[in-house]
CSV table of C-alpha atoms and ligand atoms in Angstrom, one decimal:
chain,number,residue,atom,x,y,z
A,1,MET,CA,0.0,0.0,0.0
A,2,GLU,CA,2.8,2.4,1.0
A,3,LYS,CA,4.5,1.8,-2.3
A,4,PHE,CA,1.3,2.6,-4.3
A,5,GLN,CA,0.7,5.8,-2.3
A,6,LYS,CA,4.3,6.8,-3.2
A,7,VAL,CA,3.7,6.0,-6.8
A,8,MET,CA,0.4,7.9,-6.7
A,9,GLN,CA,2.0,11.0,-5.3
A,10,MET,CA,4.5,11.0,-8.0
A,11,THR,CA,2.6,10.2,-11.1
A,12,LEU,CA,-1.2,10.3,-10.6
A,13,SER,CA,-3.3,13.4,-10.9
A,14,PHE,CA,-7.0,13.1,-11.2
A,15,LYS,CA,-7.0,16.2,-13.3
A,16,GLU,CA,-6.1,13.9,-16.2
A,17,ARG,CA,-8.9,11.5,-15.4
A,18,ILE,CA,-11.7,11.2,-17.9
A,19,PRO,CA,-15.1,9.5,-17.5
A,20,ILE,CA,-15.3,5.9,-18.6
A,21,SER,CA,-18.0,6.8,-21.1
A,22,GLU,CA,-15.6,9.3,-22.7
A,23,ALA,CA,-12.7,6.8,-22.6
A,24,LEU,CA,-14.8,4.3,-24.6
A,25,ARG,CA,-15.3,6.9,-27.3
A,26,LYS,CA,-11.5,7.3,-27.8
A,27,ALA,CA,-9.6,5.6,-30.7
A,28,GLU,CA,-7.7,2.5,-30.5
A,29,GLY,CA,-4.2,3.1,-29.1
A,30,ASP,CA,-5.2,6.3,-27.2
A,31,ARG,CA,-3.9,6.5,-23.7
A,32,VAL,CA,-6.4,7.3,-20.9
A,33,LEU,CA,-6.6,7.7,-17.1
A,34,ILE,CA,-9.8,6.4,-15.6
A,35,ALA,CA,-10.8,5.7,-12.0
A,36,GLY,CA,-13.7,4.2,-10.2
A,37,TRP,CA,-14.9,1.2,-8.2
A,38,VAL,CA,-14.1,-2.4,-8.9
A,39,HIS,CA,-17.2,-4.1,-10.3
A,40,THR,CA,-15.8,-7.6,-11.0
A,41,VAL,CA,-12.4,-9.3,-11.1
A,42,ARG,CA,-11.6,-12.5,-13.1
A,43,VAL,CA,-8.4,-14.3,-13.8
A,44,VAL,CA,-8.2,-16.6,-16.8
A,45,GLY,CA,-4.8,-18.4,-17.2
A,46,GLY,CA,-2.2,-15.7,-17.6
A,47,VAL,CA,-4.6,-12.8,-18.0
A,48,SER,CA,-6.4,-10.8,-15.2
A,49,PHE,CA,-9.5,-8.8,-15.9
A,50,VAL,CA,-11.1,-6.0,-13.9
A,51,VAL,CA,-14.3,-4.3,-14.7
A,52,ILE,CA,-14.2,-0.7,-13.4
A,53,ARG,CA,-17.3,1.4,-12.8
A,54,ASP,CA,-17.7,5.1,-12.5
A,55,ARG,CA,-20.8,7.3,-12.6
A,56,SER,CA,-20.7,7.3,-16.4
A,57,GLY,CA,-20.3,3.6,-17.2
A,58,MET,CA,-18.1,0.5,-17.0
A,59,VAL,CA,-15.1,-0.7,-18.8
A,60,GLN,CA,-13.0,-3.9,-18.7
A,61,CYS,CA,-9.3,-3.5,-18.1
A,62,VAL,CA,-6.8,-6.3,-18.8
A,63,ALA,CA,-3.3,-7.2,-17.7
A,64,LYS,CA,-1.2,-10.1,-19.1
A,65,LYS,CA,1.2,-11.8,-16.8
A,66,ASN,CA,3.9,-12.1,-19.4
A,67,VAL,CA,3.6,-8.4,-20.5
A,68,ASN,CA,2.9,-6.6,-17.2
A,69,PRO,CA,3.4,-8.9,-14.3
A,70,GLU,CA,3.1,-6.2,-11.7
A,71,ALA,CA,-0.3,-5.1,-12.9
A,72,PHE,CA,-1.4,-8.7,-13.4
A,73,ASN,CA,-0.7,-9.4,-9.7
A,74,ILE,CA,-2.4,-6.2,-8.4
A,75,VAL,CA,-5.6,-6.9,-10.4
A,76,LYS,CA,-5.6,-10.5,-9.1
A,77,GLU,CA,-5.7,-9.2,-5.5
A,78,LEU,CA,-8.5,-6.7,-6.1
A,79,GLY,CA,-11.9,-7.1,-4.4
A,80,SER,CA,-15.3,-5.8,-5.2
A,81,GLU,CA,-15.8,-2.0,-4.5
A,82,ASP,CA,-12.1,-1.2,-4.1
A,83,VAL,CA,-11.4,2.2,-5.6
A,84,VAL,CA,-8.7,2.1,-8.3
A,85,ALA,CA,-7.2,4.2,-11.0
A,86,VAL,CA,-5.9,2.8,-14.3
A,87,LYS,CA,-3.6,4.3,-16.9
A,88,GLY,CA,-3.7,2.4,-20.1
A,89,SER,CA,-4.4,2.2,-23.9
A,90,LEU,CA,-7.6,1.4,-25.6
A,91,ILE,CA,-8.0,-1.7,-27.8
A,92,SER,CA,-11.0,-3.0,-29.6
A,93,SER,CA,-12.6,-6.1,-28.1
A,94,LYS,CA,-15.8,-7.5,-29.5
A,95,ALA,CA,-16.5,-9.4,-26.4
A,96,SER,CA,-16.2,-6.4,-24.1
A,97,LEU,CA,-18.7,-3.9,-22.9
A,98,GLY,CA,-18.8,-0.9,-25.2
A,99,GLY,CA,-16.7,-2.9,-27.8
A,100,LYS,CA,-13.4,-1.7,-26.2
A,101,GLU,CA,-11.2,-2.5,-23.3
A,102,ILE,CA,-8.2,-0.9,-21.7
A,103,VAL,CA,-4.8,-2.6,-21.6
A,104,ILE,CA,-3.3,-1.6,-18.2
A,105,ASP,CA,0.0,0.2,-18.1
A,106,GLU,CA,-0.3,1.3,-14.5
A,107,ILE,CA,-2.9,0.5,-11.8
A,108,TYR,CA,-3.2,2.3,-8.5
A,109,VAL,CA,-5.2,1.0,-5.5
A,110,ILE,CA,-6.6,4.1,-3.9
A,111,SER,CA,-9.0,2.6,-1.3
A,112,ARG,CA,-9.7,-1.0,-0.3
A,113,ALA,CA,-13.2,-2.1,0.5
A,114,ALA,CA,-13.7,-4.3,3.6
A,115,LYS,CA,-14.7,-7.9,2.8
A,116,PRO,CA,-17.3,-9.2,2.4
A,117,VAL,CA,-19.2,-6.2,1.0
A,118,PRO,CA,-22.5,-6.5,2.8
A,119,ILE,CA,-24.6,-6.1,-0.3
A,120,ASP,CA,-23.7,-6.7,-3.9
A,121,PRO,CA,-24.8,-3.7,-5.9
A,122,ASP,CA,-25.2,-5.9,-8.9
A,123,ASP,CA,-27.6,-8.1,-7.0
A,124,TRP,CA,-30.0,-5.4,-5.8
A,125,GLU,CA,-33.0,-7.4,-7.0
A,126,LYS,CA,-32.2,-10.3,-4.7
A,127,THR,CA,-31.6,-8.1,-1.7
A,128,SER,CA,-34.6,-7.0,0.5
A,129,LEU,CA,-35.4,-3.4,0.3
A,130,ALA,CA,-34.8,-3.0,4.1
A,131,THR,CA,-31.3,-4.3,3.7
A,132,ARG,CA,-30.7,-2.2,0.7
A,133,LEU,CA,-31.8,0.9,2.6
A,134,ASP,CA,-29.6,-0.1,5.6
A,135,TRP,CA,-26.7,0.0,3.1
A,136,ARG,CA,-28.0,2.7,0.9
A,137,PHE,CA,-24.6,4.1,0.0
A,138,LEU,CA,-23.7,0.7,-1.5
A,139,ASP,CA,-27.1,0.2,-3.0
A,140,LEU,CA,-26.6,3.4,-4.9
A,141,ARG,CA,-23.5,1.9,-6.5
A,142,SER,CA,-25.9,0.1,-8.8
A,143,PRO,CA,-26.4,2.2,-11.9
A,144,ARG,CA,-30.1,1.3,-12.0
A,145,ASN,CA,-30.6,2.7,-8.5
A,146,ARG,CA,-28.8,5.9,-9.2
A,147,VAL,CA,-31.0,6.5,-12.2
A,148,ILE,CA,-33.9,7.1,-9.8
A,149,PHE,CA,-32.2,10.1,-8.3
A,150,GLU,CA,-30.9,11.4,-11.7
A,151,VAL,CA,-34.5,11.3,-12.9
A,152,THR,CA,-35.6,13.1,-9.7
A,153,ASP,CA,-33.0,15.8,-10.4
A,154,VAL,CA,-34.2,16.2,-14.0
A,155,ALA,CA,-37.8,16.2,-12.9
A,156,ILE,CA,-37.4,18.8,-10.2
A,157,ASN,CA,-35.4,21.1,-12.5
A,158,ALA,CA,-38.1,20.7,-15.2
A,159,MET,CA,-40.7,21.7,-12.7
A,160,ARG,CA,-38.8,24.7,-11.5
A,161,ASP,CA,-38.2,25.9,-15.0
A,162,PHE,CA,-41.8,25.5,-15.8
A,163,TYR,CA,-43.1,27.5,-12.9
A,164,ARG,CA,-40.5,30.2,-13.3
A,165,SER,CA,-41.3,30.6,-16.9
A,166,ASN,CA,-45.0,31.0,-15.9
A,167,GLY,CA,-44.3,33.9,-13.5
A,168,PHE,CA,-43.9,32.0,-10.2
A,169,ILE,CA,-41.0,32.7,-7.8
A,170,GLU,CA,-39.4,30.2,-5.5
A,171,ILE,CA,-39.9,30.8,-1.8
A,172,PHE,CA,-38.6,29.2,1.3
A,173,THR,CA,-40.9,29.0,4.3
A,174,PRO,CA,-40.4,27.8,7.9
A,175,LYS,CA,-40.3,24.1,8.7
A,176,ILE,CA,-40.6,24.7,12.4
A,177,VAL,CA,-44.1,25.9,12.9
A,178,ALA,CA,-46.7,26.7,15.6
A,179,GLU,CA,-49.7,25.1,14.0
A,180,ALA,CA,-50.8,22.0,12.1
A,181,THR,CA,-52.3,22.8,8.7
A,182,GLU,CA,-53.5,19.6,7.3
A,183,GLY,CA,-55.5,18.1,10.2
A,184,GLY,CA,-54.5,17.8,13.9
A,185,ALA,CA,-53.2,14.3,14.5
A,186,GLU,CA,-50.4,14.0,12.0
A,187,VAL,CA,-47.8,16.3,13.2
A,188,PHE,CA,-44.4,15.7,14.8
A,189,PRO,CA,-43.9,17.8,17.9
A,190,VAL,CA,-40.7,19.6,18.4
A,191,ILE,CA,-39.4,21.1,21.7
A,192,TYR,CA,-38.7,24.7,20.7
A,193,PHE,CA,-36.9,26.1,23.8
A,194,ASP,CA,-39.7,26.4,26.3
A,195,ARG,CA,-42.5,26.0,23.9
A,196,ASN,CA,-44.2,23.3,21.8
A,197,ALA,CA,-43.8,23.5,18.1
A,198,PHE,CA,-44.2,21.2,15.1
A,199,LEU,CA,-42.5,20.1,12.0
A,200,ALA,CA,-44.4,21.6,9.0
A,201,GLN,CA,-46.8,19.2,7.3
A,202,SER,CA,-47.0,21.6,4.3
A,203,PRO,CA,-46.1,25.2,3.5
A,204,GLN,CA,-49.8,25.7,3.0
A,205,LEU,CA,-50.5,28.8,5.1
A,206,TYR,CA,-47.3,30.6,4.2
A,207,LYS,CA,-47.7,30.1,0.5
A,208,GLN,CA,-51.2,31.5,0.7
A,209,MET,CA,-49.9,34.5,2.8
A,210,MET,CA,-47.2,35.2,0.2
A,211,VAL,CA,-49.7,35.4,-2.6
A,212,ILE,CA,-51.7,37.8,-0.5
A,213,SER,CA,-48.5,39.7,0.3
A,214,GLY,CA,-48.3,40.6,-3.4
A,215,PHE,CA,-46.1,38.0,-5.0
A,216,GLU,CA,-49.2,36.6,-6.7
A,217,ARG,CA,-47.5,33.4,-7.9
A,218,VAL,CA,-45.1,31.4,-5.7
A,219,PHE,CA,-43.8,27.9,-5.5
A,220,GLU,CA,-41.7,26.0,-3.0
A,221,VAL,CA,-39.8,22.7,-3.1
A,222,GLY,CA,-39.0,21.4,0.3
A,223,PRO,CA,-39.4,18.6,2.9
A,224,VAL,CA,-42.6,18.2,4.7
A,225,TYR,CA,-43.4,15.9,7.7
A,226,ARG,CA,-46.3,13.6,8.3
A,227,ALA,CA,-46.6,11.7,11.6
A,228,GLU,CA,-48.7,9.0,9.9
A,229,LYS,CA,-48.1,5.5,11.2
A,230,HIS,CA,-48.9,4.2,7.8
A,231,HIS,CA,-47.1,1.1,6.7
A,232,THR,CA,-47.9,1.4,3.0
A,233,ASN,CA,-45.9,1.6,-0.2
A,234,ARG,CA,-47.0,5.2,-0.8
A,235,HIS,CA,-46.4,7.0,2.5
A,236,LEU,CA,-43.3,8.5,4.0
A,237,THR,CA,-43.0,10.5,7.2
A,238,GLU,CA,-40.7,12.9,5.4
A,239,TYR,CA,-41.2,13.7,1.7
A,240,GLU,CA,-40.4,16.4,-0.8
A,241,SER,CA,-43.3,18.5,-1.6
A,242,VAL,CA,-43.6,20.7,-4.7
A,243,ASP,CA,-46.1,23.4,-3.7
A,244,ILE,CA,-47.6,26.2,-5.8
A,245,GLU,CA,-50.0,29.0,-5.0
A,246,MET,CA,-51.4,31.5,-7.5
A,247,GLY,CA,-53.7,34.5,-7.2
A,248,PHE,CA,-56.4,36.1,-9.3
A,249,ILE,CA,-57.9,32.8,-10.4
A,250,ASP,CA,-61.5,32.3,-11.5
A,251,ASP,CA,-61.7,28.9,-9.9
A,252,HIS,CA,-59.8,25.7,-9.2
A,253,GLU,CA,-59.8,24.8,-12.9
A,254,ASP,CA,-57.1,27.6,-13.4
A,255,VAL,CA,-54.8,25.8,-11.0
A,256,MET,CA,-55.5,22.4,-12.5
A,257,ARG,CA,-54.5,23.7,-16.0
A,258,MET,CA,-51.3,25.0,-14.6
A,259,VAL,CA,-50.5,21.8,-12.7
A,260,GLU,CA,-51.3,19.5,-15.6
A,261,ARG,CA,-49.0,21.4,-17.9
A,262,ALA,CA,-46.2,21.3,-15.3
A,263,VAL,CA,-46.6,17.5,-14.9
A,264,GLN,CA,-46.7,17.0,-18.7
A,265,HIS,CA,-43.6,19.2,-19.2
A,266,THR,CA,-41.8,17.2,-16.4
A,267,ILE,CA,-42.6,13.8,-17.9
A,268,GLU,CA,-41.7,15.1,-21.4
A,269,THR,CA,-38.4,16.4,-20.2
A,270,VAL,CA,-37.5,13.2,-18.3
A,271,SER,CA,-38.6,11.2,-21.3
A,272,SER,CA,-36.4,13.1,-23.7
A,273,LYS,CA,-33.3,13.0,-21.5
A,274,TYR,CA,-33.8,9.6,-19.8
A,275,GLY,CA,-36.4,7.8,-21.8
A,276,LYS,CA,-34.0,5.2,-23.2
A,277,ILE,CA,-32.3,4.6,-19.9
A,278,VAL,CA,-35.6,4.3,-18.0
A,279,GLU,CA,-36.8,1.7,-20.6
A,280,GLU,CA,-33.5,-0.2,-20.2
A,281,TYR,CA,-33.5,-0.3,-16.4
A,282,PHE,CA,-37.2,-0.1,-15.5
A,283,LYS,CA,-38.8,-1.8,-18.5
A,284,ILE,CA,-41.4,1.0,-18.7
A,285,LYS,CA,-42.2,3.4,-21.5
A,286,LEU,CA,-42.4,7.1,-20.5
A,287,ASP,CA,-45.1,8.6,-22.7
A,288,THR,CA,-46.4,12.1,-21.9
A,289,PRO,CA,-50.2,11.9,-21.3
A,290,LYS,CA,-51.6,14.4,-23.8
A,291,TYR,CA,-55.2,14.4,-22.6
A,292,VAL,CA,-56.1,14.9,-18.9
A,293,PRO,CA,-59.8,14.2,-18.3
A,294,ARG,CA,-61.7,15.4,-15.2
A,295,ILE,CA,-64.3,13.5,-13.4
A,296,THR,CA,-66.1,14.6,-10.2
A,297,PHE,CA,-65.7,12.7,-7.0
A,298,ARG,CA,-69.4,11.7,-7.3
A,299,GLU,CA,-68.9,10.4,-10.8
A,300,ALA,CA,-65.8,8.6,-9.7
A,301,HIS,CA,-67.8,6.8,-7.0
A,302,LYS,CA,-70.5,5.8,-9.4
A,303,LEU,CA,-67.9,4.6,-11.9
A,304,LEU,CA,-66.2,2.5,-9.3
A,305,GLU,CA,-69.5,1.0,-8.1
A,306,SER,CA,-70.7,0.2,-11.6
A,307,ASN,CA,-67.4,-1.6,-12.2
A,308,GLY,CA,-67.8,-3.7,-9.0
A,309,PHE,CA,-65.5,-1.7,-6.6
A,310,LYS,CA,-67.3,-0.8,-3.4
A,311,GLN,CA,-65.6,2.0,-1.5
A,312,PRO,CA,-65.7,1.5,2.2
A,313,ASP,CA,-65.9,5.3,2.9
A,314,PRO,CA,-68.6,7.2,0.9
A,315,ASN,CA,-66.6,10.4,1.4
A,316,ASP,CA,-63.2,9.1,0.2
A,317,ILE,CA,-61.5,7.1,-2.5
A,318,ASP,CA,-58.9,4.7,-1.1
A,319,SER,CA,-55.7,3.5,-2.7
A,320,GLU,CA,-57.4,0.4,-4.2
A,321,GLY,CA,-60.1,2.7,-5.5
A,322,GLU,CA,-57.6,5.0,-7.1
A,323,LYS,CA,-55.9,2.1,-8.8
A,324,ALA,CA,-59.1,0.7,-10.1
A,325,LEU,CA,-60.2,4.1,-11.3
A,326,GLY,CA,-56.8,4.4,-13.1
A,327,GLU,CA,-57.6,1.2,-15.0
A,328,ILE,CA,-61.1,2.2,-15.8
A,329,ILE,CA,-60.1,5.7,-17.1
A,330,GLU,CA,-57.2,4.2,-19.1
A,331,ARG,CA,-59.6,1.8,-20.7
A,332,GLU,CA,-62.3,4.4,-21.4
A,333,TYR,CA,-60.2,7.5,-22.2
A,334,GLY,CA,-56.8,6.0,-23.1
A,335,THR,CA,-54.8,8.1,-20.6
A,336,GLN,CA,-52.9,7.5,-17.4
A,337,LEU,CA,-53.3,11.0,-16.0
A,338,PHE,CA,-56.6,12.4,-14.8
A,339,TYR,CA,-58.3,14.6,-12.3
A,340,VAL,CA,-60.9,13.8,-9.7
A,341,THR,CA,-62.6,17.0,-8.6
A,342,GLU,CA,-65.0,18.3,-6.0
A,343,TYR,CA,-64.2,16.3,-3.0
A,344,PRO,CA,-66.5,16.3,0.0
A,345,TRP,CA,-66.0,19.1,2.5
A,346,VAL,CA,-65.6,16.6,5.3
A,347,LYS,CA,-62.4,15.3,3.8
A,348,ARG,CA,-60.7,18.5,2.9
A,349,PRO,CA,-58.8,21.0,5.1
A,350,PHE,CA,-60.4,24.1,6.5
A,351,TYR,CA,-58.8,26.5,4.0
A,352,THR,CA,-60.6,24.8,1.0
A,353,MET,CA,-63.4,26.8,-0.7
A,354,LYS,CA,-66.8,25.1,-0.7
A,355,LYS,CA,-68.8,24.9,-3.9
A,356,ASP,CA,-71.1,27.9,-4.3
A,357,ASN,CA,-74.5,26.2,-4.2
A,358,ASP,CA,-73.4,22.8,-3.0
A,359,PRO,CA,-71.5,23.4,0.3
A,360,ASN,CA,-71.0,19.7,1.1
A,361,TYR,CA,-68.5,19.6,-1.8
A,362,THR,CA,-65.4,21.7,-2.5
A,363,LYS,CA,-63.6,23.4,-5.3
A,364,SER,CA,-60.8,20.8,-5.0
A,365,PHE,CA,-59.0,18.2,-7.0
A,366,ASP,CA,-56.6,15.3,-6.9
A,367,LEU,CA,-54.4,14.4,-9.9
A,368,ILE,CA,-54.1,10.7,-10.4
A,369,TYR,CA,-51.1,9.3,-12.4
A,370,ARG,CA,-50.9,5.6,-13.2
A,371,GLY,CA,-53.4,4.8,-10.5
A,372,MET,CA,-52.0,6.9,-7.7
A,373,GLU,CA,-52.7,10.4,-6.3
A,374,ILE,CA,-49.6,12.6,-7.0
A,375,VAL,CA,-51.2,16.0,-6.5
A,376,SER,CA,-53.8,17.5,-4.3
A,377,GLY,CA,-55.1,21.1,-4.5
A,378,SER,CA,-58.0,23.5,-4.5
A,379,GLN,CA,-59.3,27.0,-4.6
A,380,ARG,CA,-58.9,28.6,-1.2
A,381,GLU,CA,-61.4,30.4,0.9
A,382,HIS,CA,-60.2,34.0,0.8
A,383,ARG,CA,-63.1,35.8,2.6
A,384,ALA,CA,-61.9,36.3,6.2
A,385,GLU,CA,-65.3,35.8,7.8
A,386,VAL,CA,-66.0,32.6,5.9
A,387,LEU,CA,-62.5,31.3,6.6
A,388,GLU,CA,-63.1,31.9,10.3
A,389,SER,CA,-66.3,30.0,10.3
A,390,GLN,CA,-64.7,27.1,8.4
A,391,ILE,CA,-62.0,27.0,11.1
A,392,LYS,CA,-64.7,26.7,13.7
A,393,GLU,CA,-66.6,24.1,11.7
A,394,LYS,CA,-63.5,21.9,11.6
A,395,GLY,CA,-63.2,22.2,15.4
A,396,LEU,CA,-60.0,24.2,15.3
A,397,SER,CA,-59.1,27.2,17.4
A,398,VAL,CA,-59.7,30.6,15.8
A,399,GLU,CA,-57.1,32.1,18.2
A,400,SER,CA,-54.4,29.7,17.0
A,401,PHE,CA,-55.0,30.6,13.4
A,402,ASN,CA,-55.3,34.3,14.0
A,403,PHE,CA,-51.9,35.0,12.5
A,404,PHE,CA,-53.4,33.5,9.3
A,405,ILE,CA,-56.9,34.9,9.3
A,406,ARG,CA,-55.8,38.5,9.9
A,407,VAL,CA,-53.9,38.4,6.6
A,408,PHE,CA,-57.2,38.0,4.8
A,409,ARG,CA,-58.6,41.2,6.4
A,410,TYR,CA,-56.2,43.4,4.4
A,411,GLY,CA,-57.0,42.6,0.8
A,412,ALA,CA,-56.9,39.0,-0.4
A,413,PRO,CA,-57.5,38.0,-4.0
A,414,PRO,CA,-59.1,34.8,-5.0
A,415,HIS,CA,-56.4,32.2,-5.1
A,416,GLY,CA,-55.6,28.5,-5.2
A,417,GLY,CA,-52.8,26.1,-5.4
A,418,SER,CA,-51.6,22.5,-5.0
A,419,GLY,CA,-49.0,20.2,-3.5
A,420,LEU,CA,-47.2,17.4,-5.4
A,421,GLY,CA,-45.4,14.5,-3.8
A,422,LEU,CA,-42.1,14.4,-5.7
A,423,GLU,CA,-41.3,10.8,-4.7
A,424,ARG,CA,-44.7,9.6,-5.8
A,425,LEU,CA,-44.3,11.3,-9.2
A,426,VAL,CA,-40.9,9.7,-9.7
A,427,ALA,CA,-42.0,6.3,-8.5
A,428,GLN,CA,-45.0,6.4,-10.9
A,429,MET,CA,-42.8,7.5,-13.8
A,430,LEU,CA,-40.4,4.6,-13.3
A,431,GLY,CA,-43.0,2.0,-12.2
A,432,ILE,CA,-41.4,1.7,-8.8
A,433,LYS,CA,-43.7,-0.2,-6.4
A,434,ASN,CA,-42.5,1.1,-3.1
A,435,ILE,CA,-42.1,4.9,-2.5
A,436,ARG,CA,-39.1,4.3,-0.2
A,437,GLU,CA,-37.0,3.4,-3.2
A,438,ALA,CA,-37.7,6.9,-4.6
A,439,ARG,CA,-36.4,8.7,-1.5
A,440,LEU,CA,-32.6,8.8,-1.0
A,441,LEU,CA,-32.8,8.2,2.7
A,442,PRO,CA,-36.4,7.4,3.6
A,443,ARG,CA,-38.0,8.0,6.9
A,444,ASP,CA,-41.0,5.8,8.0
A,445,PRO,CA,-42.4,4.8,11.3
A,446,GLU,CA,-39.6,2.3,11.8
A,447,ARG,CA,-36.7,3.9,10.0
A,448,LEU,CA,-34.7,6.8,11.3
A,449,THR,CA,-31.3,5.8,10.0
A,450,PRO,CA,-29.1,6.0,8.0
B,501,AMO,P1,-51.9,16.5,0.7
B,501,AMO,O1,-51.8,16.3,2.1
B,501,AMO,O2,-52.9,15.8,-0.1
B,501,AMO,O3,-52.2,18.1,0.4
B,501,AMO,O4,-50.5,16.3,0.0
B,501,AMO,C1,-50.2,16.6,-1.3
B,501,AMO,C2,-49.5,15.5,-2.0
B,501,AMO,O5,-48.3,15.1,-1.3
B,501,AMO,C3,-48.1,13.7,-1.4
B,501,AMO,N1,-48.2,13.1,-0.1
B,501,AMO,C4,-47.3,12.2,0.3
B,501,AMO,N2,-46.2,11.6,-0.2
B,501,AMO,C5,-45.5,10.7,0.5
B,501,AMO,N3,-45.8,10.4,1.8
B,501,AMO,C6,-46.9,10.9,2.4
B,501,AMO,N4,-47.1,10.6,3.7
B,501,AMO,C7,-47.7,11.8,1.7
B,501,AMO,N5,-48.8,12.6,2.0
B,501,AMO,C8,-49.1,13.3,0.9
B,501,AMO,C9,-49.2,13.2,-2.4
B,501,AMO,C10,-50.3,14.3,-2.2
B,501,AMO,O6,-51.1,14.4,-3.4
B,501,AMO,N6,-51.6,21.5,1.5
B,501,AMO,C11,-52.1,20.5,0.6
B,501,AMO,C12,-51.8,20.8,-0.9
B,501,AMO,C13,-52.5,22.0,-1.4
B,501,AMO,O7,-53.8,22.0,-1.3
B,501,AMO,O8,-51.8,22.9,-1.9
B,501,AMO,C14,-51.5,19.1,0.9
B,501,AMO,O9,-50.5,19.0,1.6
B,501,AMO,O10,-48.7,13.2,-3.7
């Protein structure tokens, strides 16, 4: 080891390093320096082979005993996930990945991995999700698993671009808050010096306040916290919420049009940048749904019933119901993206505007993608006195929400907005069954580490 470190200090500079994908595009005979993790090692007679992986790809490197005995011996001793650097020349090799391999001139062992490596990144499919998440940093060595987060990055940037180009500005609101916004039971308490506080369940009240402050159109991407003891494949206790709020709307339909275009733009962008890779690793085609039908909550219930799906709660649609509805709509309308509108007042938060002549229902919507809710939103009640009475109706304390209600007494335009669960969108785009896979380091009722 000492010897290699000495050699490294003298001759190795990562400034000369190029990504493996770039090395594979070089001509035969070109000299390159690549570095990465050891994927596999093989020795066949007098030749040792090592496949090296970096974030851009993989390449096989070879050393012959009779040509370069030192390199031959070093490769032979390598183990999975060691970090190495190789200087060598490219040669064509029909049998190799990418049609080329590298003949090793010099090889440097930079960091040894302990043995055995607890999970084999190549074998992620055979490893339980719990174990993979325990060893997430190794799990992410699998190119397929990193794609999830590369897609997340593309998706969130597409969404940010979309909203910015539609006049929204990005805001950052507190995550330590004094009040629950989405219903009382699901908050994490925080000891805030000598007072009780909570982790924010949503930027809901602040985004509305910022519209009324005069920004008119705002969005926020940030973590939100839900103390839901759900053990499902679609709930996390911490997730990334993409929230928007816009003023001077006629009704919730204005918000819906904005959101559907944002989601279409996002799917389109991911598809054009990652479509092929997604198909290769996730075996799923990423088409942008062109047509987004709307059905009311009441129609949705009727549709479910007439197709033999009884909903246990007449005021709600459960996850099985959403899935069934997704199949029915796809069959009837040929699309995987649709809105359910006008949810019952009993199921929506206090800030939701009721329908004008039908106060048991609201100006609200959920967006369902591939059979799962990914967005929820509504027009908001902007009349201070109505808002106050709705707070009472929900059994909440007017006093606690005074900081919010008073904002509406100084000029509040009609407005509305929505929240999108980023992990749910990504999971649905990639056909991932368990939302935990779409969160880098997920939190659920059992998991608080790593
Ligand atoms: P809601 O509570 O419906 O609405 O949440 C909005 C969206 O967030 C996602 N989501 C979740 N994702 C992962 N784990 C969870 N536990 C979880 N809960 C919700 C879903 C959902 O559609 N303030 C309103 C939004 C608004 O009206 O602007 C709200 O938070 O994709």
